[in-house]
Short mmCIF file of C-alpha atoms and ligand atoms in Angstrom, two decimals:
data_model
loop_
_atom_site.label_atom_id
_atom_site.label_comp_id
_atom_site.label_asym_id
_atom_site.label_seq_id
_atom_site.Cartn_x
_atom_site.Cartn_y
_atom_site.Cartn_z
CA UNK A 21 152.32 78.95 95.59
CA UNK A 22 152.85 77.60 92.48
CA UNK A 23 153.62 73.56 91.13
CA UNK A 24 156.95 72.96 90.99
CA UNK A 25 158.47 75.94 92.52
CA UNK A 26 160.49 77.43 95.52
CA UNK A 27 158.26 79.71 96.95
CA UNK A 28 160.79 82.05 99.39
CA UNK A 29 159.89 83.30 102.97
CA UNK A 30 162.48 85.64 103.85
CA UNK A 31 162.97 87.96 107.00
CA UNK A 32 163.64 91.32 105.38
CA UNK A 33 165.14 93.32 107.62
CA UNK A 34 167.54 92.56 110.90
CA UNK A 35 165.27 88.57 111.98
CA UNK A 36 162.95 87.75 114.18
CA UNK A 37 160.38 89.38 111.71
CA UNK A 38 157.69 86.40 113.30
CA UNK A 39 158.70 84.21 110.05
CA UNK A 40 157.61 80.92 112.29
CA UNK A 41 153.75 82.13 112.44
CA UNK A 42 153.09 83.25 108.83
CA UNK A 43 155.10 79.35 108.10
CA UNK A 44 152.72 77.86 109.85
CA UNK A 45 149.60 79.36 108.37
CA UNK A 46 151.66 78.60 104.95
CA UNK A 47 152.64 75.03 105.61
CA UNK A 48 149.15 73.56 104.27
CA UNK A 49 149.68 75.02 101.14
CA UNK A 50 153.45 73.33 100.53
CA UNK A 51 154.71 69.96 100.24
CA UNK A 52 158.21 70.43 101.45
CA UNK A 53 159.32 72.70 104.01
CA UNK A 54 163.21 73.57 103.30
CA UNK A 55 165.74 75.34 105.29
CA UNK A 56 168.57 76.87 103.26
CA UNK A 57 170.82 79.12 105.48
CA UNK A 58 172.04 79.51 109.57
CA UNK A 59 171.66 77.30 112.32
CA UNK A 60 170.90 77.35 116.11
CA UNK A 61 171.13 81.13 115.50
CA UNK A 62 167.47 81.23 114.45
CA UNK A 63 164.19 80.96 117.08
CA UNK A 64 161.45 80.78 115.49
CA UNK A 65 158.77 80.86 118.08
CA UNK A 66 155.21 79.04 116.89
CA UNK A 67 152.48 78.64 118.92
CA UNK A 68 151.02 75.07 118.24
CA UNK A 69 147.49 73.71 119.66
CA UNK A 70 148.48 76.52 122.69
CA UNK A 71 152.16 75.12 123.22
CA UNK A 72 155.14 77.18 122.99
CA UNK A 73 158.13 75.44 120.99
CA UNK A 74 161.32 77.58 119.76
CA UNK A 75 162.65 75.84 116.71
CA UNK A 76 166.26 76.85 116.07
CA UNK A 77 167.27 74.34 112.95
CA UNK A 78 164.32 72.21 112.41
CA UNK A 79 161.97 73.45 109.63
CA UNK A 80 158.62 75.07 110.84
CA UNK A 81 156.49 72.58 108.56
CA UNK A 82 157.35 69.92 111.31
CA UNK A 83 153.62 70.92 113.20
CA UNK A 84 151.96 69.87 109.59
CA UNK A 85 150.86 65.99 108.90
CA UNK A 86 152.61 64.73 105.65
CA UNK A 87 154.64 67.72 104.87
CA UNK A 88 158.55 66.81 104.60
CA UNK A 89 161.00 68.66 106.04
CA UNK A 90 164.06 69.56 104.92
CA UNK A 91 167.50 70.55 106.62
CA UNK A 92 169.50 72.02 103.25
CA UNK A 93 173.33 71.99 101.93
CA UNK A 94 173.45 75.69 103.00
CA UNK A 95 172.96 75.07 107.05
CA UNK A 96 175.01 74.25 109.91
CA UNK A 97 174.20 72.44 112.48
CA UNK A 98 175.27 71.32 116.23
CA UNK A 99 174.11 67.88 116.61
CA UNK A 100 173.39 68.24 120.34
CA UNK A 101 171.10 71.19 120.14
CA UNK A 102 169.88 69.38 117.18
CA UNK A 103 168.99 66.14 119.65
CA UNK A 104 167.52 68.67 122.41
CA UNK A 105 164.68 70.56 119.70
CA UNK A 106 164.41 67.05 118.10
CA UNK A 107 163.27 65.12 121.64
CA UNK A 108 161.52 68.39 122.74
CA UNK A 109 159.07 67.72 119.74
CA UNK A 110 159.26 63.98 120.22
CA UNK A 111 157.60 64.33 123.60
CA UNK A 112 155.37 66.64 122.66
CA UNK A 113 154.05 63.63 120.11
CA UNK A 114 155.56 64.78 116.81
CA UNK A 115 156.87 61.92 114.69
CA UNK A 116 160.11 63.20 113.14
CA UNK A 117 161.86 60.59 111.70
CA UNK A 118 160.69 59.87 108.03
CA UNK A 119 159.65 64.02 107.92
CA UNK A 120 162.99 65.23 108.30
CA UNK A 121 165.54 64.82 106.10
CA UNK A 122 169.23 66.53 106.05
CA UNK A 123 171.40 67.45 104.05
CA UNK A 124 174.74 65.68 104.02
CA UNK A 125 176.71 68.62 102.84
CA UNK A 126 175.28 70.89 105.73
CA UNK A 127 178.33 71.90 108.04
CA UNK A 128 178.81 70.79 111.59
CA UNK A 129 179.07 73.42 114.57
CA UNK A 130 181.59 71.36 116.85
CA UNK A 131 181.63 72.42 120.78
CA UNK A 132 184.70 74.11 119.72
CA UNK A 133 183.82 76.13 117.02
CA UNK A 134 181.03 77.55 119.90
CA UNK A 135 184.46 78.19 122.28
CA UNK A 136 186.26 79.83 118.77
CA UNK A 137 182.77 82.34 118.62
CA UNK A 138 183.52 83.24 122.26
CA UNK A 139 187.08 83.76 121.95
CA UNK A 140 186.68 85.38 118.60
CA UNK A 141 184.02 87.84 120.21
CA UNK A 142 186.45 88.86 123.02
CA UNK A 143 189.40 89.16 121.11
CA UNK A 144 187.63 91.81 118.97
CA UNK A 145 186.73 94.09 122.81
CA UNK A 146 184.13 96.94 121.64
CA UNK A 147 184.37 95.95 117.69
CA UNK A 148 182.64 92.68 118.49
CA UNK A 149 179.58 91.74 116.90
CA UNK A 150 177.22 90.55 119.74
CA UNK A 151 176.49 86.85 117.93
CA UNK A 152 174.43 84.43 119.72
CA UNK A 153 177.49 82.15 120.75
CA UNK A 154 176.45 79.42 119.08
CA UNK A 155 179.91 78.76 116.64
CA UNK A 156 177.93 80.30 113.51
CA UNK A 157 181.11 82.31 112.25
CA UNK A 158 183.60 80.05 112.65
CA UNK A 159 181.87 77.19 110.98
CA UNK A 160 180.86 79.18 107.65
CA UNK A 161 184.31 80.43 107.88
CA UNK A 162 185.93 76.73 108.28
CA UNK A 163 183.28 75.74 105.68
CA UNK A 164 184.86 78.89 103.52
CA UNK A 165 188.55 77.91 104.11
CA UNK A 166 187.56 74.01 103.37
CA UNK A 167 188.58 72.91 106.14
CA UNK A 168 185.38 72.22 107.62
CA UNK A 169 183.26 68.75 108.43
CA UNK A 170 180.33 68.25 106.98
CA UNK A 171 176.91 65.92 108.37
CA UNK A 172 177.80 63.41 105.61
CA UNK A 173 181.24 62.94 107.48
CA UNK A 174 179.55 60.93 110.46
CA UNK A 175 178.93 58.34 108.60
CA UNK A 176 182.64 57.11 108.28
CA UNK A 177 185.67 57.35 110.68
CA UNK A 178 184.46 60.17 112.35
CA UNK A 179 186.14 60.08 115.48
CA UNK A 180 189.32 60.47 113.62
CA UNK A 181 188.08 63.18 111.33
CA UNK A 182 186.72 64.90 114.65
CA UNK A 183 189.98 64.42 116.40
CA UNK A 184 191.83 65.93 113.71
CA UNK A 185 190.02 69.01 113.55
CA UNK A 186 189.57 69.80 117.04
CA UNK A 187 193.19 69.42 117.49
CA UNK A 188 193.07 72.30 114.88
CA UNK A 189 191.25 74.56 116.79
CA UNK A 190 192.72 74.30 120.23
CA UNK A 191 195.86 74.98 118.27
CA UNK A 192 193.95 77.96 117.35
CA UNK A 193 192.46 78.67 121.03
CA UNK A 194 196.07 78.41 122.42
CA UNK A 195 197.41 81.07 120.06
CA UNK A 196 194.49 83.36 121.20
CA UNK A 197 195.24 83.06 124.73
CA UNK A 198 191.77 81.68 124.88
CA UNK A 199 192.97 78.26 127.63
CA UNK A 200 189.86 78.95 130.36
CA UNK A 201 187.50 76.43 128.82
CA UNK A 202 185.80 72.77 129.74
CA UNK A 203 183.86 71.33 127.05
CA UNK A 204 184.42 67.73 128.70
CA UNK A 205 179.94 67.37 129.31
CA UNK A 206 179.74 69.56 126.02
CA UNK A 207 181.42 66.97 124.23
CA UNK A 208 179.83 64.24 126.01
CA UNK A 209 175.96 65.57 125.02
CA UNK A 210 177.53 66.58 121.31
CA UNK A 211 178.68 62.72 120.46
CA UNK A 212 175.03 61.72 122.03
CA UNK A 213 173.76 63.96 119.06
CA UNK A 214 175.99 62.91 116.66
CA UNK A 215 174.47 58.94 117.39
CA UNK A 216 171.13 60.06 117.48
CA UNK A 217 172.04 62.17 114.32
CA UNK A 218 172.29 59.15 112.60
CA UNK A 219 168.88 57.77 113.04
CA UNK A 220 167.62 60.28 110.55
CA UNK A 221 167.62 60.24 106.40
CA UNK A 222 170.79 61.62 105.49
CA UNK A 223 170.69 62.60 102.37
CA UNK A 224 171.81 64.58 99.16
CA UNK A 225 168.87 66.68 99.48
CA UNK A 226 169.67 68.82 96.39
CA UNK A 227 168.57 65.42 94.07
CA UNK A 228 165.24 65.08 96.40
CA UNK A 229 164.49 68.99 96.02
CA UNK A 230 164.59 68.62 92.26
CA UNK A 231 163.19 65.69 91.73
CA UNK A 232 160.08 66.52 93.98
CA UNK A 233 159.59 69.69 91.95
CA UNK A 234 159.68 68.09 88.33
CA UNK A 235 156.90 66.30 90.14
CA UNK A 236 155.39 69.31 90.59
CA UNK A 237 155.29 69.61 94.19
CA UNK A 238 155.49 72.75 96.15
CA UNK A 239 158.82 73.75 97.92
CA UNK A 240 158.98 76.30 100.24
CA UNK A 241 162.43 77.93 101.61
CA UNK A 242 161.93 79.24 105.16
CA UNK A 243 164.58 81.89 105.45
CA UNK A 244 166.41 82.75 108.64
CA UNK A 245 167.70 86.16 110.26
CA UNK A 246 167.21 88.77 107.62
CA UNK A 247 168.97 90.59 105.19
CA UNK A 248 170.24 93.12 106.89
CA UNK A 249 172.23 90.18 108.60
CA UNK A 250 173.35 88.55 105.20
CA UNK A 251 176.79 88.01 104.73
CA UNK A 252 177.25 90.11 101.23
CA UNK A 253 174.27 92.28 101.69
CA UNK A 254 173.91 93.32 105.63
CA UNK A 255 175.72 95.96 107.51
CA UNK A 256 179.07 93.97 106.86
CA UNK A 257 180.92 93.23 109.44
CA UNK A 258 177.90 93.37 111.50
CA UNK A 259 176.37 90.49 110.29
CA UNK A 260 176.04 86.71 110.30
CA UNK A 261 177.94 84.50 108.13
CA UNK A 262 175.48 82.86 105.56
CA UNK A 263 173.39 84.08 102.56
CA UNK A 264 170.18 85.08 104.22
CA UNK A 265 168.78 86.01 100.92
CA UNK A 266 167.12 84.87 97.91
CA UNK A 267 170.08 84.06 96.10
CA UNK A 268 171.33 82.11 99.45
CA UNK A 269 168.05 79.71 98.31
CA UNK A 270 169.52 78.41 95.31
CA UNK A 271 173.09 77.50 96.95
CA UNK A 272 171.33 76.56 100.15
CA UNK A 273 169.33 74.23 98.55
CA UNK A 274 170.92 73.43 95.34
CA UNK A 275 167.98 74.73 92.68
CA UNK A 276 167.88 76.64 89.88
CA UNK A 277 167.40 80.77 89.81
CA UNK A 278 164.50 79.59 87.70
CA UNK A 279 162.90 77.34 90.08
CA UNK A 280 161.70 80.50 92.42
CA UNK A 281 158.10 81.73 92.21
CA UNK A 282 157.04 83.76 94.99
CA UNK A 283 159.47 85.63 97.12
CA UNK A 284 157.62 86.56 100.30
CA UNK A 285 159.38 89.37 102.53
CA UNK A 286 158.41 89.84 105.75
CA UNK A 287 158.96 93.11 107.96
CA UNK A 288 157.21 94.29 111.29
CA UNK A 289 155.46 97.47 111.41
CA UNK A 290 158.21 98.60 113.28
CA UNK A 291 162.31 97.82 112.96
CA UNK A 292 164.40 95.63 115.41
CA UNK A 293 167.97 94.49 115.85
CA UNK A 294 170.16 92.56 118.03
CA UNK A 295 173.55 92.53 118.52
CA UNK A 296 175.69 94.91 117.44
CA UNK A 297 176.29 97.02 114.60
CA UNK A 298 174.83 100.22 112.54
CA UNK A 299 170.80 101.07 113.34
CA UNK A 300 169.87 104.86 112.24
CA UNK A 301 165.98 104.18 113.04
CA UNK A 302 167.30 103.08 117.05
CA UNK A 303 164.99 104.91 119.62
CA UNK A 304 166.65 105.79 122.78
CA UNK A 305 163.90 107.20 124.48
CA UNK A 306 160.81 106.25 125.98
CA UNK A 307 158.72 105.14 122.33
CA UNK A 308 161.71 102.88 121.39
CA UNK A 309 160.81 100.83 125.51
CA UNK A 310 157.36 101.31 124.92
CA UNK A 311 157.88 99.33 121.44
CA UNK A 312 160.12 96.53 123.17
CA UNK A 313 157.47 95.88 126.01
CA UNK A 314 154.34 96.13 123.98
CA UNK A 315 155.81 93.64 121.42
CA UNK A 316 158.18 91.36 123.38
CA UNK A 317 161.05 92.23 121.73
CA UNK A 318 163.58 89.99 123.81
CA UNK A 319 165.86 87.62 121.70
CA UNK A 320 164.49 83.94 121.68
CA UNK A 321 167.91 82.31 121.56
CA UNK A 322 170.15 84.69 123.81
CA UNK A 323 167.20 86.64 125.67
CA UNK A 324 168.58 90.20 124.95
CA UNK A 325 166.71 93.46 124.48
CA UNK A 326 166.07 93.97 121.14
CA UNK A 327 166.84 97.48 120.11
CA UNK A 328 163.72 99.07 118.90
CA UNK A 329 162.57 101.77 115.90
CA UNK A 330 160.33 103.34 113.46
CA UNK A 331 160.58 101.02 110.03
CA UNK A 332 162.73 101.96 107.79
CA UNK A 333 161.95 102.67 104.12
CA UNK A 334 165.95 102.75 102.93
CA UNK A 335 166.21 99.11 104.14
CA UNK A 336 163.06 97.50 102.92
CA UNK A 337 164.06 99.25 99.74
CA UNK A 338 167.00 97.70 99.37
CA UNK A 339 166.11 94.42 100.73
CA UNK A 340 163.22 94.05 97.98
CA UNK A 341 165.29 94.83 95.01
CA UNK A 342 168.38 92.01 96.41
CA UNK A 343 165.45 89.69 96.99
CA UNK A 344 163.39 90.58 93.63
CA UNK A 345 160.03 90.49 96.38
CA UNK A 346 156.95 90.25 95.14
CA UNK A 347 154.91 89.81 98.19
CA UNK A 348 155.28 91.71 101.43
CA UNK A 349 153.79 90.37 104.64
CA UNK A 350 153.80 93.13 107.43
CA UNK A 351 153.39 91.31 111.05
CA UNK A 352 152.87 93.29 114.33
CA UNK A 353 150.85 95.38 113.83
CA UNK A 354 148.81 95.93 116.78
CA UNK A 355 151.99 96.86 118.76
CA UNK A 356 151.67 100.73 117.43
CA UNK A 357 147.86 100.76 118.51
CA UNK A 358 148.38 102.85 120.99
CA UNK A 359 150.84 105.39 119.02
CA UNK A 360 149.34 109.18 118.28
CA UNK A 361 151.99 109.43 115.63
CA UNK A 362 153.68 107.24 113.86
CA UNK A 363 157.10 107.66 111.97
CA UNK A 364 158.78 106.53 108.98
CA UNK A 365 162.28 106.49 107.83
CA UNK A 366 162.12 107.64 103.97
CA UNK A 367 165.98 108.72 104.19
CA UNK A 368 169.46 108.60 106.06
CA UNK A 369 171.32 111.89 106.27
CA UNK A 370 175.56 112.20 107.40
CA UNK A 371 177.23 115.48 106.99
CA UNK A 372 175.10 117.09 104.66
CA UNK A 373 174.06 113.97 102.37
CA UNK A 374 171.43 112.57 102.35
CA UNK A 375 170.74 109.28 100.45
CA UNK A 376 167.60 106.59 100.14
CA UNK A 377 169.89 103.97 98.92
CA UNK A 378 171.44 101.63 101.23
CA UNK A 379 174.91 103.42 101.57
CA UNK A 380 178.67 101.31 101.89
CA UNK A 381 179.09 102.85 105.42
CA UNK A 382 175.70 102.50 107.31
CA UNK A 383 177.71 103.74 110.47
CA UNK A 384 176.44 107.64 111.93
CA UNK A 385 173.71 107.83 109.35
CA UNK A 386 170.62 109.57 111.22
CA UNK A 387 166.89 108.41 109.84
CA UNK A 388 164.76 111.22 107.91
CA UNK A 389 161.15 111.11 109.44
CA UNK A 390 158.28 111.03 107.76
CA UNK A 391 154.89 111.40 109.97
CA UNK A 392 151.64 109.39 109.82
CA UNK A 393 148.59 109.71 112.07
CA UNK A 394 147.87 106.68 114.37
CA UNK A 395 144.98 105.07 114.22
CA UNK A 396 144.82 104.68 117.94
CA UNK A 397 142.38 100.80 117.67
CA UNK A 398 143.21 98.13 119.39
CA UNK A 399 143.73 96.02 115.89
CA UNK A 400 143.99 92.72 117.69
CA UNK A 401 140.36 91.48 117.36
CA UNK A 402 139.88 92.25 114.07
CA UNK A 403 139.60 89.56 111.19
CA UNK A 404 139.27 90.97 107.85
CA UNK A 405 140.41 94.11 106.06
CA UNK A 406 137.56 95.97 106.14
CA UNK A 407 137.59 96.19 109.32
CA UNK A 408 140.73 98.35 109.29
CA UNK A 409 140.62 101.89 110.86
CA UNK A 410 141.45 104.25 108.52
CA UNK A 411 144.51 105.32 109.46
CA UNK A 412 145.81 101.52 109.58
CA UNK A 413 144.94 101.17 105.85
CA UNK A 414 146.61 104.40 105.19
CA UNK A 415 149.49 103.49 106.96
CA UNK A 416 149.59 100.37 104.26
CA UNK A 417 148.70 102.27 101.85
CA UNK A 418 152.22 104.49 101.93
CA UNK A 419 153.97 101.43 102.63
CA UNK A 420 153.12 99.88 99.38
CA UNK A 421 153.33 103.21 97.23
CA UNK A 422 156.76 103.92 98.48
CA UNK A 423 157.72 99.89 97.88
CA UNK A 424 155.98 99.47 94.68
CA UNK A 425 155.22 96.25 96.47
CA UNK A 426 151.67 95.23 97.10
CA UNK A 427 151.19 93.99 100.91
CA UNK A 428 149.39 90.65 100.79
CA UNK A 429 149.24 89.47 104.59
CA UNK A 430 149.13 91.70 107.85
CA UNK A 431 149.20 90.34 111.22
CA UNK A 432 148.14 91.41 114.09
CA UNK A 433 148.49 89.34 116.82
CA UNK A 434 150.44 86.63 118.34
CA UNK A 435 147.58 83.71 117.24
CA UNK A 436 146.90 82.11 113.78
CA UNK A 437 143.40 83.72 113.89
CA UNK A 438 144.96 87.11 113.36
CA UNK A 439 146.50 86.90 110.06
CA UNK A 440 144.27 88.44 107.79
CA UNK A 441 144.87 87.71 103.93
CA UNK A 442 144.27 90.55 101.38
P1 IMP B 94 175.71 84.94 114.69
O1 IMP B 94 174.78 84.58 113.59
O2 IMP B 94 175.50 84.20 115.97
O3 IMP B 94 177.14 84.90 114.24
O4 IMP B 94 175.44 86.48 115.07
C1 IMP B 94 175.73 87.56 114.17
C2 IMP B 94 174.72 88.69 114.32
O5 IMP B 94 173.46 88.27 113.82
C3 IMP B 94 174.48 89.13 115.77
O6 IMP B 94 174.22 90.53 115.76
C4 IMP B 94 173.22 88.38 116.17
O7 IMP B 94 172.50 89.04 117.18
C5 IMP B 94 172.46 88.41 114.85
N1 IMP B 94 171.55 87.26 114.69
C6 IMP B 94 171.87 85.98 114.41
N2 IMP B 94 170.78 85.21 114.31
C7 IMP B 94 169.73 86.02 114.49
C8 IMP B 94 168.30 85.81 114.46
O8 IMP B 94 167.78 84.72 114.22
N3 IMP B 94 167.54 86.92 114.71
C9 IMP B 94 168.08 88.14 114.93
N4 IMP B 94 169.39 88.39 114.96
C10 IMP B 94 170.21 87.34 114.74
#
């Protein structure tokens, strides 16, 4: 972490990498938490002094005395699942008020953009994408079309502005056939969060980013989903709708390319997805349950089965040369402890090709293996590196040979405890 720059924490691969834990051990080390992309799309599960919170918008450096918290240009945001995270922490004894800031130029998810994603979603029948419902799409693409309101607009005649735009989109819903809806108590808890919206800073964030960092205070950008998701660099149209990756930083927050120091990427030891879309490492069998029940892999916003696999070297590859990474943080380890064998993707194959770059198409591609022994250890009580079996440190070793990347941070286990620097 270095004075006066954007350190980046990105998920590298599909989300739910376990970004919230490794922000939490980082948060001591940063003045400013910021988030730059998505919404209430994210979870990001922390365990907190033994208490279980799920923040969906609302920066992980919230747990950390004195660290400000920042809700950037580049996120969108539903007021009343804003209110609901916001009073969750409130009661728990967090003091929010002067540590968050927002943006004024993030987006707002109205109840009927969330009806839009639904209607959207059905109207495509097996094409859809599987999102999490929560009126992502439609607000990036209203933000897109400029047609969209923004946090900054609550602050004068709203009501109109609101009444404007909804009009807009039942218009919209009508023409869809989409009419069996009630958002009456939707709407009721949504202008709640709009009022209690207002008790916080907002602000033009971009000016307070900048300014703290000519100070030379440290910034760091928690990323969301990963970039397999991003809009420009995932498995298009399988994706969300915002710029999950590096570059989606410096619009997301409004700084510089040159403001970025470190650019942390974060993968399991394993791959996951959810929703829809293209996945040549998926395991159908009984290693890709195994996976899902050893780690947990249910969704923490829509409770779904993750889809589980072997990690895949063609993605990370890619991802780390969009992202320029120079760190990689591998979490989850201990899930494959009990593995004899362990596989790697080094390749995807179609009709006689075969290709290690990230192709156009990622749809029928099947994974190349490569095989590793396991190092059959239960990983979870260890603390430093050197108490790695061997065939745990060779499994890193590969890793960071084949990624010319060095791994600085493995985890492995759910607590603080068992992150174990390098
Ligand atoms: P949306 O972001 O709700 O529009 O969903 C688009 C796609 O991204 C779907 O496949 C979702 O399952 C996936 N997605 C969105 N947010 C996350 C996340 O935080 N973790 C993992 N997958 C996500």
């Amino acid at each position: 972490m270095t004075k006066g720059k954007v350190d980046a924490l990105l998920g590298i691969v599909f989300g739910d990498e376990g970004k919230g834990k490794v922000v939490d051990v980082f948060t001591p080390r940063y003045d400013i938490v910021a988030r730059f992309a998505g919404g209430p799309n994210a979870g990001h599960t922390i365990i907190f002094e033994g208490k279980k919170f799920v923040l969906r918008s609302i920066p992980s450096g919230i747990f950390s005395e004195g660290r400000l918290n920042i809700i950037g240009n580049g996120c969108v945001l539903a007021p009343d699942l804003f209110m609901a995270e916001a009073q969750e922490l409130e009661t728990a004894g967090y003091e929010l008020y002067d540590r968050l800031h927002i943006s004024r130029r993030a987006h707002l998810i109205l109840p009927t953009h969330r009806v839009l994603d639904r209607a959207l979603e059905a109207a495509k029948g097996k094409h859809r994408v599987g999102t999490t419902g929560k009126g992502i799409g439609p607000t990036y693409s209203e933000k897109a079309s400029r047609t969209g309101l923004r946090v900054g607009d609550i602050l004068e005649n709203f009501e109109e502005k609101y009444k404007a735009l909804k009009a807009r989109h039942e218009e919209t819903l009508r023409q869809l056939g989409y009419t069996d809806y009630d958002i009456t108590e939707e709407e009721k808890k949504w202008m709640e969060g709009v009022e209690y919206l207002r008790r916080f800073p907002l602000v033009d964030t971009e000016t307070e980013i900048n300014r703290a960092l000519k100070e030379g205070k440290r910034v760091l950008a928690e990323g969301a989903q990963g970039t397999m998701l991003d809009i420009d660099h995932g498995t298009y149209p399988f994706v969300s709708s915002s710029s999950t990756v590096c570059g989606g930083v410096c619009t997301g927050l409004g700084v510089p390319p040159s403001a970025i120091g470190e650019v942390f990427g974060i993968f399991k030891a394993y791959s996951t997805r959810v929703g829809a879309g293209p996945f040549p490492v998926e395991l159908f069998d009984e290693t890709g349950d195994r996976i899902r029940e050893i780690g947990h892999e249910y969704g923490a916003v829509t409770g779904r089965n993750r889809r589980c696999g072997w990690v895949d070297l063609v993605a990370l590859r890619y991802a780390i040369m969009v992202n320029g990474v120079t760190q990689l943080i591998m979490m989850k380890g201990d899930v494959l402890d009990t593995f004899p064998v362990i596989k790697v993707c080094v390749a995807y194959q179609k009709d006689g090709v075969t290709t290690t770059d990230m192709p156009f198409d990622t749809e029928g591609w099947q994974a190349v293996y490569e095989e590793l022994p396991g190092w059959k250890t239960d990983l979870t009580h260890l603390t430093s590196e050197a108490e790695f079996p061997k065939e745990f440190r060779d499994y890193i070793a590969y890793l960071e040979e084949r990624l010319e990347v060095p791994v600085t941070i493995v985890s492995v286990g759910p607590d603080r405890a068992q992150t174990i620097l390098r």
